[in-house]
Amino acid sequence: MKTFKIPIVASLVIILIAGSVGMLANSYIQLILLFLFVNSIMGMSLNLINGYTGQFSLGHAGFIAIGAYFTSIISTSVPFPSGLGALPVAGFITIGSGLVAGLVGYFVGLPSLRLKGDYLAIVTLGFGEIIRVSLNNIPFFGGAIGISNIPSFPELNFGGFIIDRFLVALIFATFWAVTCFFFIWRLLNSSPGRGFLSVREDEIAAEAMGINTTKMKVQAFVISSFFAGVAGSLYAYFTNYVSPASFTFLMSIDAVIMVVLGGMGSMTGCLASAFFITLLPEILRSLKDYTYGIDLRMVIYSLALILIMILRPQGLFGEKEIFHHWRKNDKSTT
Amino acid sequence: MTSPLLDVQNITMQFGGLKAVDSFSMQISKGQLAGLIGPNGAGKTTVFNMLTGVYQPTSGQVVFNSKSLTGLKPYQISHHGLTRTFQNIRLFKNLTVLENVLIAGHQHIKYTWWDIMTLNKSFSLEEKALNEKGKQILNIFGLYEKWNEKASSLPYGEQRKLEIVRALMTSPEMILLDEPAAGMNHSETHNLMELIAKIRKEFNLTVLLIEHDMKLVMGICENIFVLDHGVKIEEGIPSKIQSSPKVIEAYLGVDSETH
Ligand SMILES: Nc1ncnc2c1ncn2[C@@H]1O[C@H](COP(=O)(O)OP(=O)(O)O)[C@@H](O)[C@H]1O
Ligand SMILES: [Mg+2]
């Protein structure tokens, strides 16, 4: 099977590297490692709508919250298997989280994608806040306290050969991050994916060439919402606790920064900035003693963004992928 | 007599107080190469915008291939086989020349999302065929060599040509060209007109082109419509247009404007 060769090899390499690092580290660092995957999925999925389709959404946290809460509610109400069965059950719940987020994305996207630029940003921002405020005020969702005791992945025991629970979580995270990456990657190298790009480039010309731009935007938005829901599901499984305070508009801003920093429309650029965004607060946390306890995160974000917009307005990677620099005969590299 | 391929019936476009096009009618039969001329601001581009669904006419209707285009979205009109180029070039600037062309082939794609995700045979075969078709048309316009370059990096004249290639990729029955030779020098223009005649034969096309330069239109068009201030003042074969006092007056009045 050639089809899945590269994704499988990529998964194995990722698991090997992240697994080795994680097994040498404490549980705190393990959680950061897992969050690299959550944030990567968050960035890649937003990139599809903001970077490739050119629609400015500021409500990604809303869809992540939907996925996280769906997973939390289902996982705390059904008996969660303790052995190997945990993986497929979690898998189905994650798919469910994505589908619910995608469905909501459809109903939010259909009317609001008629709006252009700033207006769409405002509507999606409002949507994200509506989700958060609703979660905060509806007792079924645990109100401001949220939902705790979400089951985490069990350790697996194959007749004495034990796979650590961190590794199980890592395998799960890798599966979804790789799925998300290759789904979007293959899509972008196909006709519908080129349709998304044409919407970003020029809607009037795209329509004249037979592209149903409304359909393209809604499709991109639904796929983006699906993977946001998946990211939310992983979030719930890895932290074992969700509350409305986790899904503020700052999370949407984080996602937007990933897309803008990496270059609107570069998958690998987006991954690089997902790493940056995940690791930066951790590095700064350890510097807090020297900065009199002030959180420099927002200052550094702003400075980094301003510098990049001045020095490289197209983002770190621009439209390019990191592979393009490896190819020898790529004339288009300027 | 067979019905015309394009039958425009009394279309009017009102922008607030301005009647940009006033009860305009025209018939173009299959295979014809027709011209739409008139001074700057006469309403020519507005006619194109109404034909392709960018604007809905205030009144009147457009019939293409015996089907009414009223109320259709621009992409649906493209699916009916009517496509266009733009006076103010509208390429997908940040994409490559080939990507620009491939996008226009989207409406004929048959592979499914499953085929895309599994990279199976029907996906790769269709993509390959699409690429070949795109490169073949690029080759006719002398753009094959540049397939991997960014569209915005092409010189102006080639961008205009790329717009035509892209439109051809939709496999149209009829193509509307809005000032395809604008900004080109004499020999480039001459070369372009030959190309237009050539593709018309090769692709069995019906062509309607807007052109500023009267002489040029006279040279290649079989039937000409003249607009002035949104009103059709004359139509017919080139020799008739050339000797029409109304046309001469309309053009003389703005002679200083034409270059
Ligand atoms: N969207 C619009 N809103 C208002 N007026 C317009 C619009 N489009 C065109 N016009 C006006 O309609 C008239 C005809 O324009 P146009 O069709 O572009 O002329 P042409 O292509 O013959 O030079 C002009 O006076 C122009 O200003
Ligand atoms: Mg015009």
Coordinates of C-alpha atoms and ligand atoms in Angstrom, one line a residue:
Chain A
M1 CA 0.0 0.0 0.0
K2 CA 1.8 3.1 -1.3
T3 CA -1.1 5.3 -0.2
F4 CA -0.3 5.3 3.5
K5 CA 3.4 4.6 3.4
I6 CA 4.6 8.2 4.0
P7 CA 2.0 8.9 6.7
I8 CA 2.9 5.7 8.5
V9 CA 6.7 6.3 8.3
A10 CA 6.1 9.9 9.4
S11 CA 4.1 8.6 12.4
L12 CA 6.8 6.1 13.4
V13 CA 9.5 8.7 13.3
I14 CA 7.5 11.2 15.3
I15 CA 6.6 8.6 17.9
L16 CA 10.2 7.5 18.1
I17 CA 11.6 11.0 18.6
A18 CA 8.9 12.5 20.8
G19 CA 8.6 9.2 22.7
S20 CA 12.4 9.1 23.5
V21 CA 12.3 12.7 24.7
G22 CA 9.2 12.2 26.7
M23 CA 10.4 9.0 28.4
L24 CA 13.4 10.9 29.7
A25 CA 11.4 13.8 31.0
N26 CA 8.9 14.4 33.8
S27 CA 5.2 14.4 33.4
Y28 CA 5.1 18.2 33.1
I29 CA 7.3 18.1 30.0
Q30 CA 5.4 15.2 28.7
L31 CA 2.2 17.3 28.8
I32 CA 4.0 20.1 26.9
L33 CA 5.0 17.5 24.3
L34 CA 1.4 16.4 23.9
F35 CA 0.4 20.0 23.5
L36 CA 2.7 20.5 20.6
F37 CA 0.3 18.1 18.8
V38 CA -2.9 19.8 20.0
N39 CA -1.6 23.2 18.9
S40 CA -0.3 21.9 15.6
I41 CA -3.7 20.6 14.7
M42 CA -5.2 23.9 15.9
G43 CA -2.8 25.9 13.7
M44 CA -3.1 23.6 10.6
S45 CA -6.9 23.6 10.7
L46 CA -7.1 27.4 11.0
N47 CA -4.6 27.7 8.2
L48 CA -7.0 26.0 5.9
I49 CA -9.5 28.8 6.3
N50 CA -7.4 31.8 7.1
G51 CA -4.3 31.0 5.1
Y52 CA -5.5 29.0 2.1
T53 CA -9.0 30.1 1.6
G54 CA -8.3 33.7 2.6
Q55 CA -11.3 34.0 5.0
F56 CA -10.4 35.7 8.3
S57 CA -11.9 33.6 11.2
L58 CA -11.3 34.7 14.7
G59 CA -13.5 32.1 16.4
H60 CA -11.4 28.9 16.4
A61 CA -11.5 28.6 20.2
G62 CA -15.3 28.2 19.9
F63 CA -14.9 25.0 17.8
I64 CA -12.1 23.7 20.0
A65 CA -14.4 24.2 23.0
I66 CA -17.2 22.3 21.3
G67 CA -14.8 19.3 20.6
A68 CA -13.4 19.4 24.1
Y69 CA -16.8 19.5 25.8
F70 CA -18.2 16.8 23.6
T71 CA -15.3 14.5 24.5
S72 CA -15.6 15.5 28.2
I73 CA -19.3 14.8 28.5
I74 CA -19.2 11.5 26.6
S75 CA -16.1 10.2 28.2
T76 CA -17.3 10.9 31.7
S77 CA -20.7 9.3 31.0
V78 CA -19.8 6.1 29.2
P79 CA -17.7 3.5 30.9
F80 CA -14.2 4.0 29.5
P81 CA -12.3 0.8 28.8
S82 CA -9.1 0.3 30.8
G83 CA -7.1 -1.8 28.3
L84 CA -6.4 -1.7 24.6
G85 CA -10.1 -1.0 24.1
A86 CA -9.5 2.6 25.3
L87 CA -7.9 3.6 22.0
P88 CA -10.8 2.8 19.6
V89 CA -13.4 4.1 22.0
A90 CA -11.4 7.4 22.4
G91 CA -10.9 7.4 18.6
F92 CA -14.7 7.3 18.0
I93 CA -15.3 9.9 20.6
T94 CA -12.7 12.2 18.9
I95 CA -14.3 11.6 15.5
G96 CA -17.7 12.5 17.1
S97 CA -16.2 15.7 18.6
G98 CA -14.9 16.6 15.1
L99 CA -18.3 15.9 13.5
V100 CA -20.2 18.0 16.0
A101 CA -17.8 20.9 15.6
G102 CA -18.0 20.5 11.9
L103 CA -21.8 20.5 11.9
V104 CA -21.8 23.7 14.0
G105 CA -19.2 25.0 11.6
Y106 CA -21.6 24.4 8.7
F107 CA -24.4 26.4 10.3
V108 CA -22.1 29.2 11.4
G109 CA -20.3 29.3 8.1
L110 CA -23.2 29.2 5.7
P111 CA -24.6 32.6 6.6
S112 CA -21.4 34.3 7.9
L113 CA -19.1 33.4 5.0
R114 CA -21.1 35.8 2.9
L115 CA -19.4 38.6 4.9
K116 CA -16.0 39.9 3.8
G117 CA -12.8 40.5 5.7
D118 CA -13.3 42.4 8.9
Y119 CA -17.0 41.6 9.2
L120 CA -16.4 37.8 9.1
A121 CA -13.7 38.3 11.8
I122 CA -16.1 40.1 14.0
V123 CA -18.9 37.5 13.5
T124 CA -16.6 34.5 14.2
L125 CA -15.2 36.3 17.2
G126 CA -18.7 36.8 18.5
F127 CA -19.5 33.2 17.8
G128 CA -16.5 32.1 19.9
E129 CA -17.6 34.3 22.8
I130 CA -21.2 33.0 22.6
I131 CA -19.9 29.5 23.0
R132 CA -17.7 30.4 25.9
V133 CA -20.4 32.4 27.7
S134 CA -23.0 29.7 27.1
L135 CA -20.7 27.0 28.6
N136 CA -20.1 29.4 31.5
N137 CA -23.8 29.7 32.3
I138 CA -25.4 26.4 31.5
P139 CA -25.3 24.0 34.5
F140 CA -25.3 20.9 32.3
F141 CA -21.8 21.9 31.1
G142 CA -20.5 22.5 34.6
G143 CA -20.8 26.2 34.5
A144 CA -17.6 28.2 35.3
I145 CA -16.2 25.1 37.2
G146 CA -16.2 23.0 34.0
I147 CA -15.9 19.3 33.8
S148 CA -13.1 17.3 35.6
N149 CA -12.1 13.7 35.9
I150 CA -12.0 13.1 32.2
P151 CA -10.4 9.7 31.9
S152 CA -6.9 9.6 30.5
F153 CA -5.3 6.9 28.4
P154 CA -4.5 3.7 30.4
E155 CA -1.1 2.0 30.3
L156 CA -1.1 -1.1 28.1
N157 CA 0.2 -4.4 29.3
F158 CA 1.1 -7.0 26.6
G159 CA 1.9 -10.0 28.8
G160 CA 4.5 -8.1 30.9
F161 CA 5.6 -5.7 28.1
I162 CA 4.2 -2.4 29.4
I163 CA 3.5 0.6 27.3
D164 CA 3.5 3.8 29.4
R165 CA 0.3 5.9 29.4
F166 CA 2.3 8.8 28.1
L167 CA 3.3 6.7 25.1
V168 CA -0.3 5.7 24.5
A169 CA -1.4 9.3 24.5
L170 CA 1.5 10.2 22.2
I171 CA 0.5 7.5 19.7
F172 CA -3.1 8.8 19.8
A173 CA -1.9 12.4 19.3
T174 CA 0.5 11.5 16.5
F175 CA -2.3 9.6 14.7
W176 CA -4.5 12.7 14.7
A177 CA -1.8 15.2 13.9
V178 CA -0.5 13.1 10.9
T179 CA -4.1 12.5 9.7
C180 CA -4.8 16.3 9.9
F181 CA -1.5 17.1 8.1
F182 CA -2.0 14.6 5.2
F183 CA -5.7 15.3 4.9
I184 CA -5.0 19.0 4.3
W185 CA -1.9 18.3 2.3
R186 CA -3.5 16.0 -0.2
L187 CA -6.5 18.3 -0.4
L188 CA -4.3 21.2 -1.3
N189 CA -2.7 19.1 -4.1
S190 CA -6.1 18.4 -5.7
S191 CA -8.7 20.2 -7.6
P192 CA -10.9 21.2 -4.6
G193 CA -7.8 22.5 -2.8
R194 CA -6.8 24.6 -5.7
G195 CA -10.4 25.9 -5.7
F196 CA -9.8 27.1 -2.1
L197 CA -6.7 29.0 -3.2
S198 CA -8.6 30.6 -6.1
V199 CA -11.2 31.9 -3.6
R200 CA -8.3 33.6 -1.7
E201 CA -6.8 35.0 -4.8
D202 CA -9.8 36.5 -6.6
E203 CA -13.4 35.5 -6.0
I204 CA -14.8 37.2 -9.1
A205 CA -12.3 35.4 -11.4
A206 CA -12.8 32.1 -9.6
E207 CA -16.6 32.3 -10.2
A208 CA -16.0 33.2 -13.8
M209 CA -13.9 30.0 -14.1
G210 CA -16.7 27.9 -12.7
I211 CA -15.7 27.7 -9.1
N212 CA -18.7 27.8 -6.7
T213 CA -16.9 30.1 -4.2
T214 CA -19.6 29.8 -1.5
K215 CA -19.4 26.0 -1.5
M216 CA -15.6 26.2 -1.4
K217 CA -15.7 28.6 1.6
V218 CA -18.2 26.5 3.5
Q219 CA -16.3 23.3 2.8
A220 CA -13.0 24.8 4.0
F221 CA -14.8 26.1 7.1
V222 CA -16.4 22.7 7.9
I223 CA -13.1 20.8 7.5
S224 CA -11.4 23.5 9.6
S225 CA -14.0 23.2 12.3
F226 CA -13.8 19.4 12.2
F227 CA -10.1 19.4 13.0
A228 CA -10.6 22.2 15.6
G229 CA -13.0 19.8 17.3
V230 CA -10.4 17.0 17.1
A231 CA -7.9 19.4 18.7
G232 CA -10.4 20.1 21.5
S233 CA -11.0 16.4 22.0
L234 CA -7.2 15.8 22.5
Y235 CA -7.1 18.8 24.8
A236 CA -9.7 17.2 27.0
Y237 CA -8.0 13.8 27.1
F238 CA -4.5 15.3 27.9
T239 CA -5.5 17.8 30.6
N240 CA -8.4 15.7 32.0
Y241 CA -10.2 18.9 32.8
V242 CA -12.0 21.5 30.7
S243 CA -13.5 24.8 31.8
P244 CA -14.8 27.8 29.8
A245 CA -11.7 29.8 30.9
S246 CA -9.5 27.6 28.7
F247 CA -11.3 28.6 25.5
T248 CA -11.1 32.4 25.6
F249 CA -10.6 34.5 22.6
L250 CA -6.9 34.5 23.4
M251 CA -6.8 30.9 22.2
S252 CA -8.2 32.0 18.9
I253 CA -5.6 34.7 18.8
D254 CA -2.9 32.1 19.4
A255 CA -4.2 30.1 16.5
V256 CA -4.2 33.2 14.2
I257 CA -0.6 34.1 15.3
M258 CA 0.5 30.6 14.3
V259 CA -1.0 31.0 10.8
V260 CA 0.4 34.6 10.4
L261 CA 3.8 33.9 11.8
G262 CA 4.3 30.7 9.8
G263 CA 3.1 32.3 6.6
M264 CA -0.5 32.3 5.4
G265 CA -0.7 29.1 3.5
S266 CA 2.4 27.1 4.5
M267 CA 1.8 23.9 6.4
T268 CA 5.3 23.5 7.6
G269 CA 5.6 27.1 8.5
C270 CA 2.4 26.7 10.5
L271 CA 3.9 23.7 12.3
A272 CA 7.1 25.6 13.1
S273 CA 5.1 28.5 14.6
A274 CA 2.9 26.0 16.6
F275 CA 6.2 24.8 18.2
F276 CA 7.1 28.4 18.9
I277 CA 3.7 29.3 20.4
T278 CA 3.7 26.2 22.6
L279 CA 7.2 26.5 23.9
L280 CA 7.5 30.2 24.3
P281 CA 5.3 30.5 27.5
E282 CA 7.2 27.6 29.0
I283 CA 10.6 29.3 28.4
L284 CA 9.2 32.6 29.7
R285 CA 7.8 30.9 32.8
S286 CA 11.3 29.8 33.7
L287 CA 12.5 33.4 33.2
K288 CA 9.9 34.8 35.5
D289 CA 12.3 35.0 38.4
Y290 CA 14.4 37.4 36.4
T291 CA 11.5 39.5 35.1
Y292 CA 10.0 40.2 38.6
G293 CA 7.1 37.9 37.9
I294 CA 5.8 39.7 34.9
D295 CA 4.5 37.6 32.1
L296 CA 6.4 38.7 29.0
R297 CA 4.4 36.4 26.6
M298 CA 2.2 39.1 25.1
V299 CA 5.1 41.5 24.8
I300 CA 7.1 39.0 22.9
Y301 CA 4.2 38.0 20.7
S302 CA 3.7 41.6 19.7
L303 CA 7.3 42.2 19.1
A304 CA 7.7 39.0 17.1
L305 CA 4.7 39.9 15.0
I306 CA 5.8 43.4 14.4
L307 CA 9.3 42.4 13.5
I308 CA 8.0 39.7 11.1
M309 CA 5.5 42.0 9.5
I310 CA 8.4 44.4 8.9
L311 CA 11.1 42.0 7.8
R312 CA 9.1 39.3 6.2
P313 CA 5.5 40.4 5.5
Q314 CA 4.7 37.1 3.9
G315 CA 5.4 35.2 7.2
L316 CA 8.4 33.1 8.1
F317 CA 7.8 30.6 5.4
G318 CA 5.6 32.7 3.1
E319 CA 3.8 30.5 0.7
K320 CA 6.6 27.9 0.6
E321 CA 7.0 24.6 2.3
I322 CA 10.2 23.6 3.9
F323 CA 10.7 20.9 1.3
H324 CA 10.9 23.5 -1.4
H325 CA 14.3 24.5 -0.1
W326 CA 15.6 21.0 -0.4
R327 CA 14.7 20.6 -4.1
K328 CA 17.5 21.5 -6.3
N329 CA 15.8 22.6 -9.5
D330 CA 13.0 24.7 -8.0
K331 CA 13.1 27.8 -10.1
S332 CA 10.2 29.4 -8.3
T333 CA 12.3 30.0 -5.1
T334 CA 13.1 33.6 -5.1
Chain B
M1 CA -33.3 29.8 -39.4
T2 CA -31.6 28.3 -36.4
S3 CA -31.7 30.3 -33.1
P4 CA -28.6 32.2 -32.2
L5 CA -26.2 30.8 -29.6
L6 CA -26.3 34.0 -27.6
D7 CA -29.6 36.0 -27.6
V8 CA -29.5 39.2 -25.6
Q9 CA -32.9 40.8 -25.2
N10 CA -33.3 44.4 -24.1
I11 CA -30.9 44.3 -21.1
T12 CA -30.7 47.5 -19.0
M13 CA -28.3 48.2 -16.2
Q14 CA -29.1 51.0 -13.9
F15 CA -26.5 52.2 -11.3
G16 CA -28.5 54.7 -9.2
G17 CA -29.3 57.5 -11.5
L18 CA -27.0 56.3 -14.3
K19 CA -28.3 54.0 -17.0
A20 CA -24.9 52.4 -17.9
V21 CA -26.6 50.1 -20.5
D22 CA -30.0 51.0 -21.9
S23 CA -32.2 48.3 -23.5
F24 CA -29.4 46.6 -25.3
S25 CA -30.0 43.6 -27.7
M26 CA -27.8 41.5 -29.8
Q27 CA -27.7 38.1 -31.4
I28 CA -24.6 36.1 -32.1
S29 CA -24.8 32.8 -33.9
K30 CA -22.6 29.8 -33.3
G31 CA -19.0 30.0 -34.5
Q32 CA -19.1 33.8 -35.1
L33 CA -16.4 36.2 -34.2
A34 CA -18.2 39.4 -33.2
G35 CA -17.0 42.7 -31.8
L36 CA -18.4 45.1 -29.3
I37 CA -17.0 48.6 -29.7
G38 CA -17.7 52.0 -28.4
P39 CA -15.9 54.9 -26.7
N40 CA -14.7 54.7 -23.1
G41 CA -17.5 54.5 -20.6
A42 CA -20.0 53.4 -23.3
G43 CA -21.1 50.4 -21.2
K44 CA -19.2 47.5 -22.9
T45 CA -17.7 46.0 -19.8
T46 CA -21.1 46.4 -18.1
V47 CA -22.7 44.3 -20.8
F48 CA -20.0 41.6 -20.2
N49 CA -20.8 41.7 -16.5
M50 CA -24.4 41.2 -17.1
L51 CA -23.8 38.3 -19.5
T52 CA -21.6 36.5 -17.0
G53 CA -23.8 37.1 -13.9
V54 CA -21.5 39.5 -12.1
Y55 CA -24.4 42.0 -12.3
Q56 CA -28.1 41.0 -12.7
P57 CA -29.7 43.2 -15.4
T58 CA -32.2 45.7 -14.0
S59 CA -34.5 44.4 -16.8
G60 CA -34.3 42.3 -19.9
Q61 CA -32.9 38.8 -20.3
V62 CA -30.0 36.8 -21.7
V63 CA -30.6 33.5 -23.4
F64 CA -27.6 31.2 -24.1
N65 CA -28.0 27.9 -26.0
S66 CA -31.8 28.3 -25.7
K67 CA -31.5 28.5 -21.9
S68 CA -32.2 31.7 -19.9
L69 CA -29.3 32.8 -17.8
T70 CA -31.5 35.0 -15.6
G71 CA -30.8 34.6 -11.9
L72 CA -27.8 32.3 -12.4
K73 CA -24.6 32.7 -10.4
P74 CA -21.4 33.4 -12.4
Y75 CA -20.1 29.9 -11.8
Q76 CA -23.3 28.4 -13.1
I77 CA -23.0 30.5 -16.3
S78 CA -19.4 29.2 -16.7
H79 CA -20.8 25.7 -16.4
H80 CA -23.2 26.5 -19.2
G81 CA -20.1 27.1 -21.4
L82 CA -19.9 30.9 -21.4
T83 CA -16.7 32.3 -20.0
R84 CA -14.7 35.5 -20.1
T85 CA -11.5 37.4 -19.5
F86 CA -11.2 40.7 -17.6
Q87 CA -10.2 44.2 -18.8
N88 CA -8.4 44.8 -15.5
I89 CA -6.5 41.5 -15.4
R90 CA -7.8 39.2 -12.7
L91 CA -5.3 36.4 -12.5
F92 CA -4.7 34.3 -9.4
K93 CA -1.6 36.4 -8.8
N94 CA 0.3 34.4 -6.1
L95 CA -0.2 31.0 -7.9
T96 CA 1.8 29.6 -10.7
V97 CA 0.9 29.9 -14.3
L98 CA -0.1 26.2 -14.4
E99 CA -2.2 26.4 -11.2
N100 CA -4.1 29.3 -12.7
V101 CA -5.0 27.1 -15.6
L102 CA -5.8 24.0 -13.6
I103 CA -8.3 25.8 -11.5
A104 CA -10.4 26.5 -14.5
G105 CA -10.6 22.8 -15.2
H106 CA -12.2 22.1 -11.8
Q107 CA -15.8 22.0 -13.1
H108 CA -14.9 18.9 -15.2
I109 CA -13.2 17.0 -12.5
K110 CA -14.9 13.6 -11.7
Y111 CA -12.7 12.2 -9.0
T112 CA -14.1 12.1 -5.4
W113 CA -12.7 13.1 -2.0
W114 CA -12.0 9.4 -1.4
D115 CA -9.8 9.3 -4.6
I116 CA -7.9 12.3 -3.4
M117 CA -7.2 11.0 0.1
T118 CA -6.2 7.5 -1.1
L119 CA -4.2 8.9 -4.1
N120 CA -5.7 6.2 -6.2
K121 CA -5.6 5.6 -10.0
S122 CA -8.6 7.6 -10.9
F123 CA -7.1 10.6 -9.0
S124 CA -3.7 10.4 -10.6
L125 CA -4.9 9.6 -14.1
E126 CA -7.3 12.6 -14.1
E127 CA -4.8 14.9 -12.6
K128 CA -2.3 13.9 -15.3
A129 CA -4.8 14.4 -18.1
L130 CA -5.7 17.8 -16.7
N131 CA -2.1 18.8 -16.5
E132 CA -1.4 17.7 -20.0
K133 CA -4.4 19.6 -21.3
G134 CA -3.3 22.7 -19.5
K135 CA 0.2 22.5 -20.8
Q136 CA -1.0 21.9 -24.3
I137 CA -3.1 25.1 -24.3
L138 CA -0.3 27.0 -22.6
N139 CA 1.9 25.9 -25.5
I140 CA -0.4 27.3 -28.1
F141 CA 0.1 30.7 -26.4
G142 CA 3.8 30.3 -26.0
L143 CA 3.5 30.1 -22.2
Y144 CA 4.5 26.5 -21.7
E145 CA 8.1 27.3 -20.7
K146 CA 6.7 29.5 -17.9
W147 CA 4.3 27.0 -16.3
N148 CA 6.0 27.0 -13.0
E149 CA 6.4 30.8 -12.6
K150 CA 4.2 33.0 -10.5
A151 CA 1.4 34.6 -12.5
S152 CA 2.2 38.0 -11.3
S153 CA 5.8 37.7 -12.5
L154 CA 4.7 37.5 -16.1
P155 CA 5.0 40.6 -18.4
Y156 CA 1.7 42.4 -18.9
G157 CA 1.1 41.0 -22.4
E158 CA 1.6 37.4 -21.2
Q159 CA -0.8 38.0 -18.3
R160 CA -3.5 38.9 -20.8
K161 CA -2.7 35.7 -22.8
L162 CA -2.8 33.6 -19.6
E163 CA -6.3 34.9 -18.9
I164 CA -7.3 33.6 -22.3
V165 CA -5.7 30.2 -21.6
R166 CA -7.4 30.0 -18.3
A167 CA -10.8 30.8 -19.9
L168 CA -10.2 28.1 -22.5
M169 CA -9.5 25.5 -19.8
T170 CA -13.2 25.7 -18.8
S171 CA -13.9 24.1 -22.3
P172 CA -16.3 26.9 -23.2
E173 CA -18.6 27.2 -26.2
M174 CA -18.3 30.9 -26.2
I175 CA -15.7 33.2 -24.8
L176 CA -16.0 36.9 -24.1
L177 CA -12.7 38.9 -24.3
D178 CA -12.6 42.3 -22.7
E179 CA -10.0 44.4 -24.4
P180 CA -7.6 41.5 -24.8
A181 CA -5.0 43.6 -26.6
A182 CA -5.0 46.6 -24.2
G183 CA -1.5 47.7 -23.4
M184 CA 0.1 45.6 -26.2
N185 CA 2.3 47.1 -28.9
H186 CA 1.5 46.7 -32.6
S187 CA 3.2 43.4 -33.3
E188 CA 2.0 41.8 -30.0
T189 CA -1.6 42.8 -30.9
H190 CA -1.2 41.4 -34.4
N191 CA 0.1 38.1 -33.0
L192 CA -2.8 38.0 -30.5
M193 CA -5.4 38.5 -33.1
E194 CA -3.9 35.6 -35.1
L195 CA -4.0 33.4 -32.0
I196 CA -7.6 34.3 -31.4
A197 CA -8.5 33.3 -35.0
K198 CA -6.6 30.1 -34.5
I199 CA -8.1 29.0 -31.2
R200 CA -11.5 29.8 -32.6
K201 CA -11.1 27.2 -35.3
E202 CA -9.3 24.7 -33.1
F203 CA -11.7 24.8 -30.2
N204 CA -14.8 25.4 -32.2
L205 CA -15.5 28.7 -30.4
T206 CA -17.8 31.6 -30.6
V207 CA -16.0 34.8 -29.7
L208 CA -17.2 38.2 -28.7
L209 CA -14.5 40.7 -28.1
I210 CA -14.5 44.2 -26.8
E211 CA -11.9 46.4 -28.4
H212 CA -11.0 50.0 -28.3
D213 CA -9.1 50.1 -31.5
M214 CA -11.6 50.3 -34.4
K215 CA -9.1 49.3 -37.1
L216 CA -8.3 46.1 -35.3
V217 CA -11.9 45.1 -34.9
M218 CA -12.6 45.9 -38.5
G219 CA -9.8 43.5 -39.5
I220 CA -11.0 40.4 -37.9
C221 CA -14.7 40.6 -36.8
E222 CA -17.5 39.4 -38.9
N223 CA -20.2 41.3 -37.1
I224 CA -19.9 44.4 -35.0
F225 CA -22.1 46.1 -32.4
V226 CA -21.5 49.7 -31.5
L227 CA -22.4 51.1 -28.1
D228 CA -22.5 54.8 -27.1
H229 CA -23.7 56.0 -23.8
G230 CA -25.2 52.7 -23.1
V231 CA -27.3 52.6 -26.3
K232 CA -26.6 50.5 -29.3
I233 CA -26.2 52.9 -32.2
E234 CA -25.2 50.5 -35.0
E235 CA -24.7 46.9 -35.8
G236 CA -23.6 45.0 -38.9
I237 CA -20.6 44.0 -41.0
P238 CA -17.4 46.0 -40.8
S239 CA -17.9 47.9 -44.0
K240 CA -21.3 49.1 -42.9
I241 CA -19.9 50.2 -39.5
Q242 CA -17.1 52.1 -41.1
S243 CA -19.4 54.2 -43.2
S244 CA -22.0 54.8 -40.6
P245 CA -22.4 58.5 -39.8
K246 CA -23.6 57.7 -36.3
V247 CA -20.5 55.7 -35.5
I248 CA -18.1 58.2 -37.0
E249 CA -19.8 60.9 -34.9
A250 CA -19.6 58.9 -31.7
Y251 CA -15.9 58.2 -32.3
L252 CA -15.0 61.7 -33.5
G253 CA -16.6 63.2 -30.4
V254 CA -14.1 61.4 -28.3
D255 CA -11.2 61.1 -30.7
S256 CA -8.8 62.8 -28.5
E257 CA -9.4 60.1 -25.8
T258 CA -8.5 57.1 -28.0
H259 CA -4.9 56.4 -28.3
Ligands
LIG1 N1 -20.5 49.0 -10.4 C1 -20.8 50.2 -10.9 N2 -21.4 51.2 -10.2 C2 -21.6 52.4 -10.7 N3 -21.3 52.7 -12.0 C3 -20.7 51.9 -12.8 C4 -20.4 50.6 -12.3 N4 -19.8 49.9 -13.3 C5 -19.7 50.7 -14.3 N5 -20.3 51.9 -14.0 C6 -20.4 53.0 -14.9 O1 -21.1 52.6 -16.1 C7 -20.6 53.2 -17.2 C8 -20.1 52.2 -18.2 O2 -18.9 51.6 -17.7 P1 -18.2 50.4 -18.5 O3 -19.2 49.4 -18.8 O4 -17.0 50.0 -17.7 O5 -17.7 51.1 -19.8 P2 -16.7 50.6 -20.9 O6 -16.3 49.2 -20.6 O7 -17.5 50.7 -22.2 O8 -15.5 51.5 -21.0 C9 -19.4 54.2 -16.7 O9 -20.0 55.5 -16.6 C10 -19.1 53.6 -15.4 O10 -18.6 54.6 -14.5
MG2 MG -14.4 48.4 -20.2

